[in-house]
Tab-separated table of C-alpha atoms in Angstrom:
chain	number	residue	atom	x	y	z
G	1	UNK	CA	-0.035	0.074	-0.057
G	2	UNK	CA	1.206	3.846	-0.527
G	3	UNK	CA	2.369	5.576	2.723
G	4	UNK	CA	1.055	9.243	2.690
G	5	UNK	CA	4.174	11.465	3.814
G	6	UNK	CA	3.473	15.251	4.420
G	7	UNK	CA	6.176	17.931	5.386
G	8	UNK	CA	6.072	21.588	6.657
G	9	UNK	CA	8.894	23.616	5.310
G	10	UNK	CA	10.075	25.676	8.435
G	11	UNK	CA	12.820	27.461	6.057
G	12	UNK	CA	13.330	26.642	2.453
G	13	UNK	CA	17.145	27.108	2.820
G	14	UNK	CA	19.066	28.787	-0.190
G	15	UNK	CA	17.742	27.213	-3.070
G	16	UNK	CA	15.536	24.142	-2.616
G	17	UNK	CA	13.582	23.147	-5.882
G	18	UNK	CA	11.834	20.222	-7.070
G	19	UNK	CA	13.704	18.036	-9.620
G	20	UNK	CA	13.500	15.129	-11.695
G	21	UNK	CA	14.955	13.713	-14.854
G	22	UNK	CA	13.652	16.870	-16.715
G	23	UNK	CA	11.411	16.937	-19.880
G	24	UNK	CA	12.011	16.018	-23.482
G	25	UNK	CA	9.001	17.332	-24.902
G	26	UNK	CA	9.997	21.018	-24.623
G	27	UNK	CA	12.643	21.673	-26.978
G	28	UNK	CA	10.068	22.708	-29.925
G	29	UNK	CA	9.009	25.554	-27.831
G	30	UNK	CA	12.477	26.701	-26.462
G	31	UNK	CA	11.984	25.055	-23.121
G	32	UNK	CA	14.970	23.752	-22.072
G	33	UNK	CA	14.915	19.803	-20.301
G	34	UNK	CA	16.119	20.996	-17.175
G	35	UNK	CA	16.159	18.103	-14.252
G	36	UNK	CA	18.553	17.367	-11.622
G	37	UNK	CA	21.929	18.992	-11.933
G	38	UNK	CA	23.408	15.762	-10.493
G	39	UNK	CA	21.795	13.134	-12.036
G	40	UNK	CA	23.429	10.076	-10.469
G	41	UNK	CA	22.966	11.456	-7.034
G	42	UNK	CA	19.256	11.776	-8.034
G	43	UNK	CA	18.805	8.378	-9.044
G	44	UNK	CA	20.418	6.891	-6.191
G	45	UNK	CA	18.253	8.769	-3.633
G	46	UNK	CA	15.267	7.451	-5.695
G	47	UNK	CA	16.541	3.803	-5.682
G	48	UNK	CA	17.110	4.219	-1.884
G	49	UNK	CA	13.445	4.604	-1.368
G	50	UNK	CA	12.481	1.995	-4.158
G	51	UNK	CA	10.888	4.883	-6.232
G	52	UNK	CA	10.775	4.659	-10.036
G	53	UNK	CA	14.047	7.064	-11.253
G	54	UNK	CA	11.760	9.573	-12.775
G	55	UNK	CA	10.198	10.298	-9.157
G	56	UNK	CA	10.478	14.041	-7.993
G	57	UNK	CA	13.362	14.733	-5.611
G	58	UNK	CA	14.384	18.085	-3.620
G	59	UNK	CA	17.357	19.395	-5.097
G	60	UNK	CA	19.243	21.386	-2.025
G	61	UNK	CA	21.852	23.961	-2.956
G	62	UNK	CA	24.542	24.834	-0.679
G	63	UNK	CA	22.349	26.031	2.495
G	64	UNK	CA	19.630	23.223	2.842
G	65	UNK	CA	16.194	23.592	4.424
G	66	UNK	CA	14.519	22.973	7.553
G	67	UNK	CA	11.882	20.655	7.460
G	68	UNK	CA	9.258	18.993	10.025
G	69	UNK	CA	7.480	15.447	9.483
G	70	UNK	CA	4.159	16.064	10.168
G	71	UNK	CA	3.875	11.931	9.609
G	72	UNK	CA	6.531	8.854	9.288
G	73	UNK	CA	8.544	8.671	6.061
G	74	UNK	CA	11.133	6.811	4.414
G	75	UNK	CA	13.829	9.024	3.101
G	76	UNK	CA	17.433	9.153	1.580
G	77	UNK	CA	19.884	11.665	1.182
G	78	UNK	CA	22.612	11.642	-1.742
G	79	UNK	CA	24.972	13.999	-3.378
G	80	UNK	CA	27.108	16.634	-1.458
G	81	UNK	CA	27.170	15.964	2.426
G	82	UNK	CA	25.416	18.914	4.045
G	83	UNK	CA	25.628	17.482	7.703
G	84	UNK	CA	22.213	16.312	7.647
G	85	UNK	CA	20.670	15.688	11.141
G	86	UNK	CA	17.067	14.410	12.657
G	87	UNK	CA	16.330	16.209	15.921
G	88	UNK	CA	20.453	17.386	16.271
G	89	UNK	CA	21.244	13.438	15.520
G	90	UNK	CA	23.243	12.933	12.420
G	91	UNK	CA	21.736	11.288	9.426
G	92	UNK	CA	23.664	9.013	7.471
G	93	UNK	CA	24.519	9.692	3.661
G	94	UNK	CA	23.568	7.379	0.991
G	95	UNK	CA	21.133	5.035	3.103
G	96	UNK	CA	17.529	4.789	3.376
G	97	UNK	CA	16.607	6.315	6.938
G	98	UNK	CA	13.425	6.204	8.885
G	99	UNK	CA	11.937	9.472	10.174
G	100	UNK	CA	9.107	9.605	12.695
G	101	UNK	CA	6.451	12.382	13.156
G	102	UNK	CA	7.542	15.513	14.499
G	103	UNK	CA	11.148	15.147	13.673
G	104	UNK	CA	13.012	17.937	12.101
G	105	UNK	CA	15.343	17.694	9.419
G	106	UNK	CA	18.132	20.350	8.897
G	107	UNK	CA	21.301	20.658	7.440
G	108	UNK	CA	24.609	22.255	8.143
G	109	UNK	CA	27.129	24.199	5.617
G	110	UNK	CA	29.542	24.827	5.348
G	111	UNK	CA	30.688	21.057	6.636
G	112	UNK	CA	34.034	19.712	7.759
G	113	UNK	CA	34.474	16.174	8.421
G	114	UNK	CA	37.625	15.389	10.286
G	115	UNK	CA	38.991	18.784	9.982
G	116	UNK	CA	38.178	18.460	6.030
G	117	UNK	CA	36.317	20.634	4.065
G	118	UNK	CA	33.310	18.864	2.305
G	119	UNK	CA	32.927	19.727	-1.636
G	120	UNK	CA	29.749	19.898	-3.496
G	121	UNK	CA	27.439	21.816	-5.107
G	122	UNK	CA	23.913	19.930	-4.352
G	123	UNK	CA	22.198	17.244	-2.538
G	124	UNK	CA	19.145	15.289	-3.053
G	125	UNK	CA	16.152	14.320	-0.815
G	126	UNK	CA	14.054	11.562	-1.665
G	127	UNK	CA	10.831	10.420	0.103
G	128	UNK	CA	8.810	7.074	-1.005
G	129	UNK	CA	6.463	8.266	-3.568
G	130	UNK	CA	8.436	11.143	-4.797
G	131	UNK	CA	7.589	14.414	-4.288
G	132	UNK	CA	4.083	15.496	-5.454
G	133	UNK	CA	3.351	18.487	-8.142
G	134	UNK	CA	1.889	19.074	-10.859
G	135	UNK	CA	3.470	17.589	-14.186
G	136	UNK	CA	4.019	19.776	-17.138
G	137	UNK	CA	5.536	18.735	-20.402
G	138	UNK	CA	6.156	15.372	-18.700
G	139	UNK	CA	8.260	16.595	-15.626
G	140	UNK	CA	7.905	18.209	-12.430
G	141	UNK	CA	11.069	19.888	-12.567
G	142	UNK	CA	11.364	23.551	-11.270
G	143	UNK	CA	12.278	25.985	-14.354
G	144	UNK	CA	13.407	29.136	-12.305
G	145	UNK	CA	14.617	31.711	-15.047
G	146	UNK	CA	10.982	31.202	-16.518
G	147	UNK	CA	9.139	30.590	-13.214
G	148	UNK	CA	7.719	27.100	-14.599
G	149	UNK	CA	6.597	23.818	-13.361
G	150	UNK	CA	8.008	22.827	-9.684
G	151	UNK	CA	6.156	23.025	-6.455
G	152	UNK	CA	2.531	23.962	-7.215
G	153	UNK	CA	3.438	24.865	-10.555
G	154	UNK	CA	5.432	28.314	-9.147
G	155	UNK	CA	8.138	28.028	-10.652
G	156	UNK	CA	9.944	28.938	-7.390
G	157	UNK	CA	12.347	27.522	-4.302
G	158	UNK	CA	10.409	26.144	-1.692
G	159	UNK	CA	9.829	28.138	1.415
G	160	UNK	CA	8.476	28.789	5.000
G	161	UNK	CA	4.969	27.718	4.925
G	162	UNK	CA	5.002	25.563	2.191
G	163	UNK	CA	3.703	21.655	2.610
G	164	UNK	CA	5.384	18.936	0.472
G	165	UNK	CA	3.617	15.364	0.072
G	166	UNK	CA	4.801	12.634	-1.630
G	167	UNK	CA	2.968	11.037	-4.650
G	168	UNK	CA	2.501	7.381	-6.191
G	169	UNK	CA	5.996	7.097	-7.999
G	170	UNK	CA	7.290	3.997	-6.196
G	171	UNK	CA	8.448	0.952	-7.244
G	172	UNK	CA	7.567	-1.186	-4.184
G	173	UNK	CA	4.661	-0.617	-1.507
G	174	UNK	CA	5.650	-1.045	2.144
G	175	UNK	CA	3.518	-1.918	5.082
G	176	UNK	CA	5.455	0.576	6.905
G	177	UNK	CA	7.897	3.438	6.221
G	178	UNK	CA	10.507	1.481	8.579
G	179	UNK	CA	10.392	-1.648	6.735
G	180	UNK	CA	12.374	0.023	4.025
G	181	UNK	CA	15.366	1.425	6.193
G	182	UNK	CA	18.726	0.595	6.493
G	183	UNK	CA	19.296	0.189	2.603
G	184	UNK	CA	22.769	1.301	1.730
G	185	UNK	CA	24.456	2.746	-1.451
G	186	UNK	CA	27.335	0.100	-2.458
G	187	UNK	CA	30.834	1.555	-1.775
G	188	UNK	CA	31.276	1.437	-5.729
G	189	UNK	CA	28.334	3.612	-6.222
G	190	UNK	CA	29.483	6.369	-4.113
G	191	UNK	CA	30.887	9.364	-5.651
G	192	UNK	CA	34.120	10.663	-4.688
G	193	UNK	CA	33.462	14.888	-5.192
G	194	UNK	CA	36.498	17.129	-4.878
G	195	UNK	CA	37.654	20.345	-5.777
G	196	UNK	CA	39.878	19.100	-8.756
G	197	UNK	CA	37.772	16.906	-11.281
G	198	UNK	CA	38.777	15.088	-14.390
G	199	UNK	CA	36.109	14.322	-16.772
G	200	UNK	CA	36.106	12.655	-20.190
G	201	UNK	CA	34.790	14.346	-23.641
G	202	UNK	CA	34.578	13.629	-27.044
G	203	UNK	CA	35.609	16.227	-29.528
G	204	UNK	CA	33.376	18.026	-31.699
G	205	UNK	CA	30.922	19.015	-33.285
G	206	UNK	CA	32.590	21.660	-34.524
G	207	UNK	CA	36.362	20.446	-34.660
G	208	UNK	CA	36.655	22.316	-38.065
G	209	UNK	CA	36.459	25.528	-36.018
G	210	UNK	CA	39.715	25.090	-33.935
G	211	UNK	CA	43.049	23.735	-34.520
G	212	UNK	CA	45.068	20.952	-33.142
G	213	UNK	CA	46.956	23.169	-30.634
G	214	UNK	CA	43.635	24.560	-29.336
G	215	UNK	CA	42.449	20.811	-28.553
G	216	UNK	CA	45.824	20.208	-27.167
G	217	UNK	CA	45.492	23.360	-24.788
G	218	UNK	CA	42.124	22.173	-24.052
G	219	UNK	CA	43.128	18.299	-22.874
G	220	UNK	CA	46.686	19.742	-21.000
G	221	UNK	CA	45.480	22.272	-19.160
G	222	UNK	CA	43.269	23.015	-15.890
G	223	UNK	CA	40.348	25.536	-15.899
G	224	UNK	CA	38.856	27.370	-13.238
G	225	UNK	CA	35.075	27.583	-12.509
G	226	UNK	CA	34.064	30.937	-12.574
G	227	UNK	CA	31.366	32.539	-9.668
G	228	UNK	CA	29.257	33.537	-12.498
G	229	UNK	CA	27.733	29.941	-12.935
G	230	UNK	CA	24.521	28.231	-12.352
G	231	UNK	CA	22.194	25.740	-13.781
G	232	UNK	CA	22.088	26.913	-17.125
G	233	UNK	CA	25.530	26.837	-17.522
G	234	UNK	CA	29.259	26.508	-15.782
G	235	UNK	CA	31.680	29.165	-16.896
G	236	UNK	CA	35.496	28.411	-16.712
G	237	UNK	CA	38.390	30.665	-16.895
G	238	UNK	CA	42.015	29.599	-17.731
G	239	UNK	CA	44.051	29.410	-21.249
G	240	UNK	CA	42.359	31.306	-24.494
G	241	UNK	CA	40.919	28.125	-26.918
G	242	UNK	CA	41.782	30.240	-29.913
G	243	UNK	CA	39.463	29.450	-33.247
G	244	UNK	CA	40.898	28.498	-36.272
G	245	UNK	CA	39.932	32.022	-37.487
G	246	UNK	CA	38.073	34.592	-35.745
G	247	UNK	CA	35.184	35.185	-37.660
G	248	UNK	CA	34.616	31.285	-36.706
G	249	UNK	CA	33.526	32.506	-33.240
G	250	UNK	CA	30.070	32.610	-34.242
G	251	UNK	CA	27.864	30.199	-36.037
G	252	UNK	CA	24.251	29.573	-37.012
G	253	UNK	CA	22.488	28.438	-34.270
G	254	UNK	CA	22.690	24.472	-33.375
G	255	UNK	CA	21.024	22.279	-30.919
G	256	UNK	CA	22.374	21.934	-27.649
G	257	UNK	CA	22.512	19.390	-24.962
G	258	UNK	CA	23.902	18.670	-21.553
G	259	UNK	CA	27.405	18.886	-21.147
G	260	UNK	CA	28.354	20.548	-24.791
G	261	UNK	CA	31.350	22.883	-24.140
G	262	UNK	CA	30.673	26.317	-26.088
G	263	UNK	CA	33.702	28.676	-27.151
G	264	UNK	CA	32.921	32.158	-27.434
G	265	UNK	CA	34.902	34.796	-28.978
G	266	UNK	CA	36.894	35.670	-25.798
G	267	UNK	CA	38.048	31.586	-26.015
G	268	UNK	CA	36.855	30.998	-22.332
G	269	UNK	CA	34.928	27.724	-22.136
G	270	UNK	CA	31.345	27.502	-21.197
G	271	UNK	CA	29.748	23.816	-20.424
G	272	UNK	CA	25.880	23.757	-20.737
G	273	UNK	CA	24.023	22.353	-17.763
G	274	UNK	CA	20.566	21.128	-17.020
G	275	UNK	CA	18.950	24.019	-17.843
G	276	UNK	CA	21.055	25.132	-20.999
G	277	UNK	CA	19.355	26.828	-23.618
G	278	UNK	CA	17.939	24.829	-26.751
G	279	UNK	CA	19.979	26.255	-29.704
G	280	UNK	CA	23.182	28.057	-29.177
G	281	UNK	CA	25.492	30.559	-31.401
G	282	UNK	CA	28.845	29.516	-30.245
G	283	UNK	CA	30.876	26.732	-31.585
G	284	UNK	CA	30.851	23.446	-29.386
G	285	UNK	CA	34.549	22.245	-29.428
G	286	UNK	CA	33.941	19.207	-27.274
G	287	UNK	CA	30.886	17.438	-25.146
G	288	UNK	CA	31.534	16.028	-21.681
G	289	UNK	CA	30.275	12.291	-21.493
G	290	UNK	CA	27.116	12.076	-19.345
G	291	UNK	CA	28.651	9.615	-16.933
G	292	UNK	CA	31.267	11.911	-16.021
G	293	UNK	CA	28.512	15.184	-15.544
G	294	UNK	CA	27.675	14.454	-11.830
G	295	UNK	CA	31.472	15.253	-10.910
G	296	UNK	CA	31.275	18.457	-12.688
G	297	UNK	CA	27.866	19.197	-11.503
G	298	UNK	CA	29.410	19.226	-8.126
G	299	UNK	CA	32.012	21.735	-8.504
G	300	UNK	CA	32.061	24.804	-6.596
G	301	UNK	CA	33.457	28.504	-7.700
G	302	UNK	CA	37.274	28.401	-7.427
G	303	UNK	CA	37.454	24.530	-7.970
G	304	UNK	CA	39.235	23.446	-11.483
G	305	UNK	CA	38.701	20.519	-13.884
G	306	UNK	CA	40.789	19.117	-16.458
G	307	UNK	CA	39.686	17.200	-19.799
G	308	UNK	CA	40.602	13.942	-21.150
G	309	UNK	CA	39.696	12.199	-24.395
């Protein structure tokens, strides 16, 4: 049977939004696919509480929310470790956890464990059944820039006074939430977030706009994530990636995908992220592999990234 979960939001945190795997049907209307920035963490959280992969989770950015569980629930938290606690007792990451009615979940930031700064941009909270919300273009993902979808279809982060409930996106019904507690993510599936990451890419599709020396620079140097980065695109600073000729820095608009690396006229690359535009007018020198996007998605400003074929 399905279990009803109700959560009162006492504090929404810095930017906490409903996200899922995004929408594929909006490109024709100019709507980005959106969805979870770290797809792997989103999927892991859902898996731990027996949800379908497409169930909505809460994407929590940097400073987490404060949530009062009005009912008992089964939850899992994955992604960046923001030191979650239930009534001031530590909650394990990457494990399904039983929450009693009346308990308060909150997060700490910044977090230091064993004196070491923890890295990570976002974490994900899943509840069994997924977070409910209106489904627009086959997705509940929040699109902040256009204020569309997400919580009550308002296209905004959650805030104090909001009430969250679960849906029916579960893969296994439980007699009681406690029955599903204690499931842990295998060690082999736990990510190793860092302030210095290396990600794999494939060349193109605009290889003809760049010479061999530019590709050598891309693959041999480190780039730093800039403050002016968001869910739409991660801006990198570093050595200039020169175009073969100045006029090749602009192209007729082409289709854009999550992970595409655009190079504008200043030679500083932009990696397109979950809320990327549908088309773009800068040549794409390469595209990051989907499997490596979660490591990049968790990078914070000042962190560095290097690329390998």
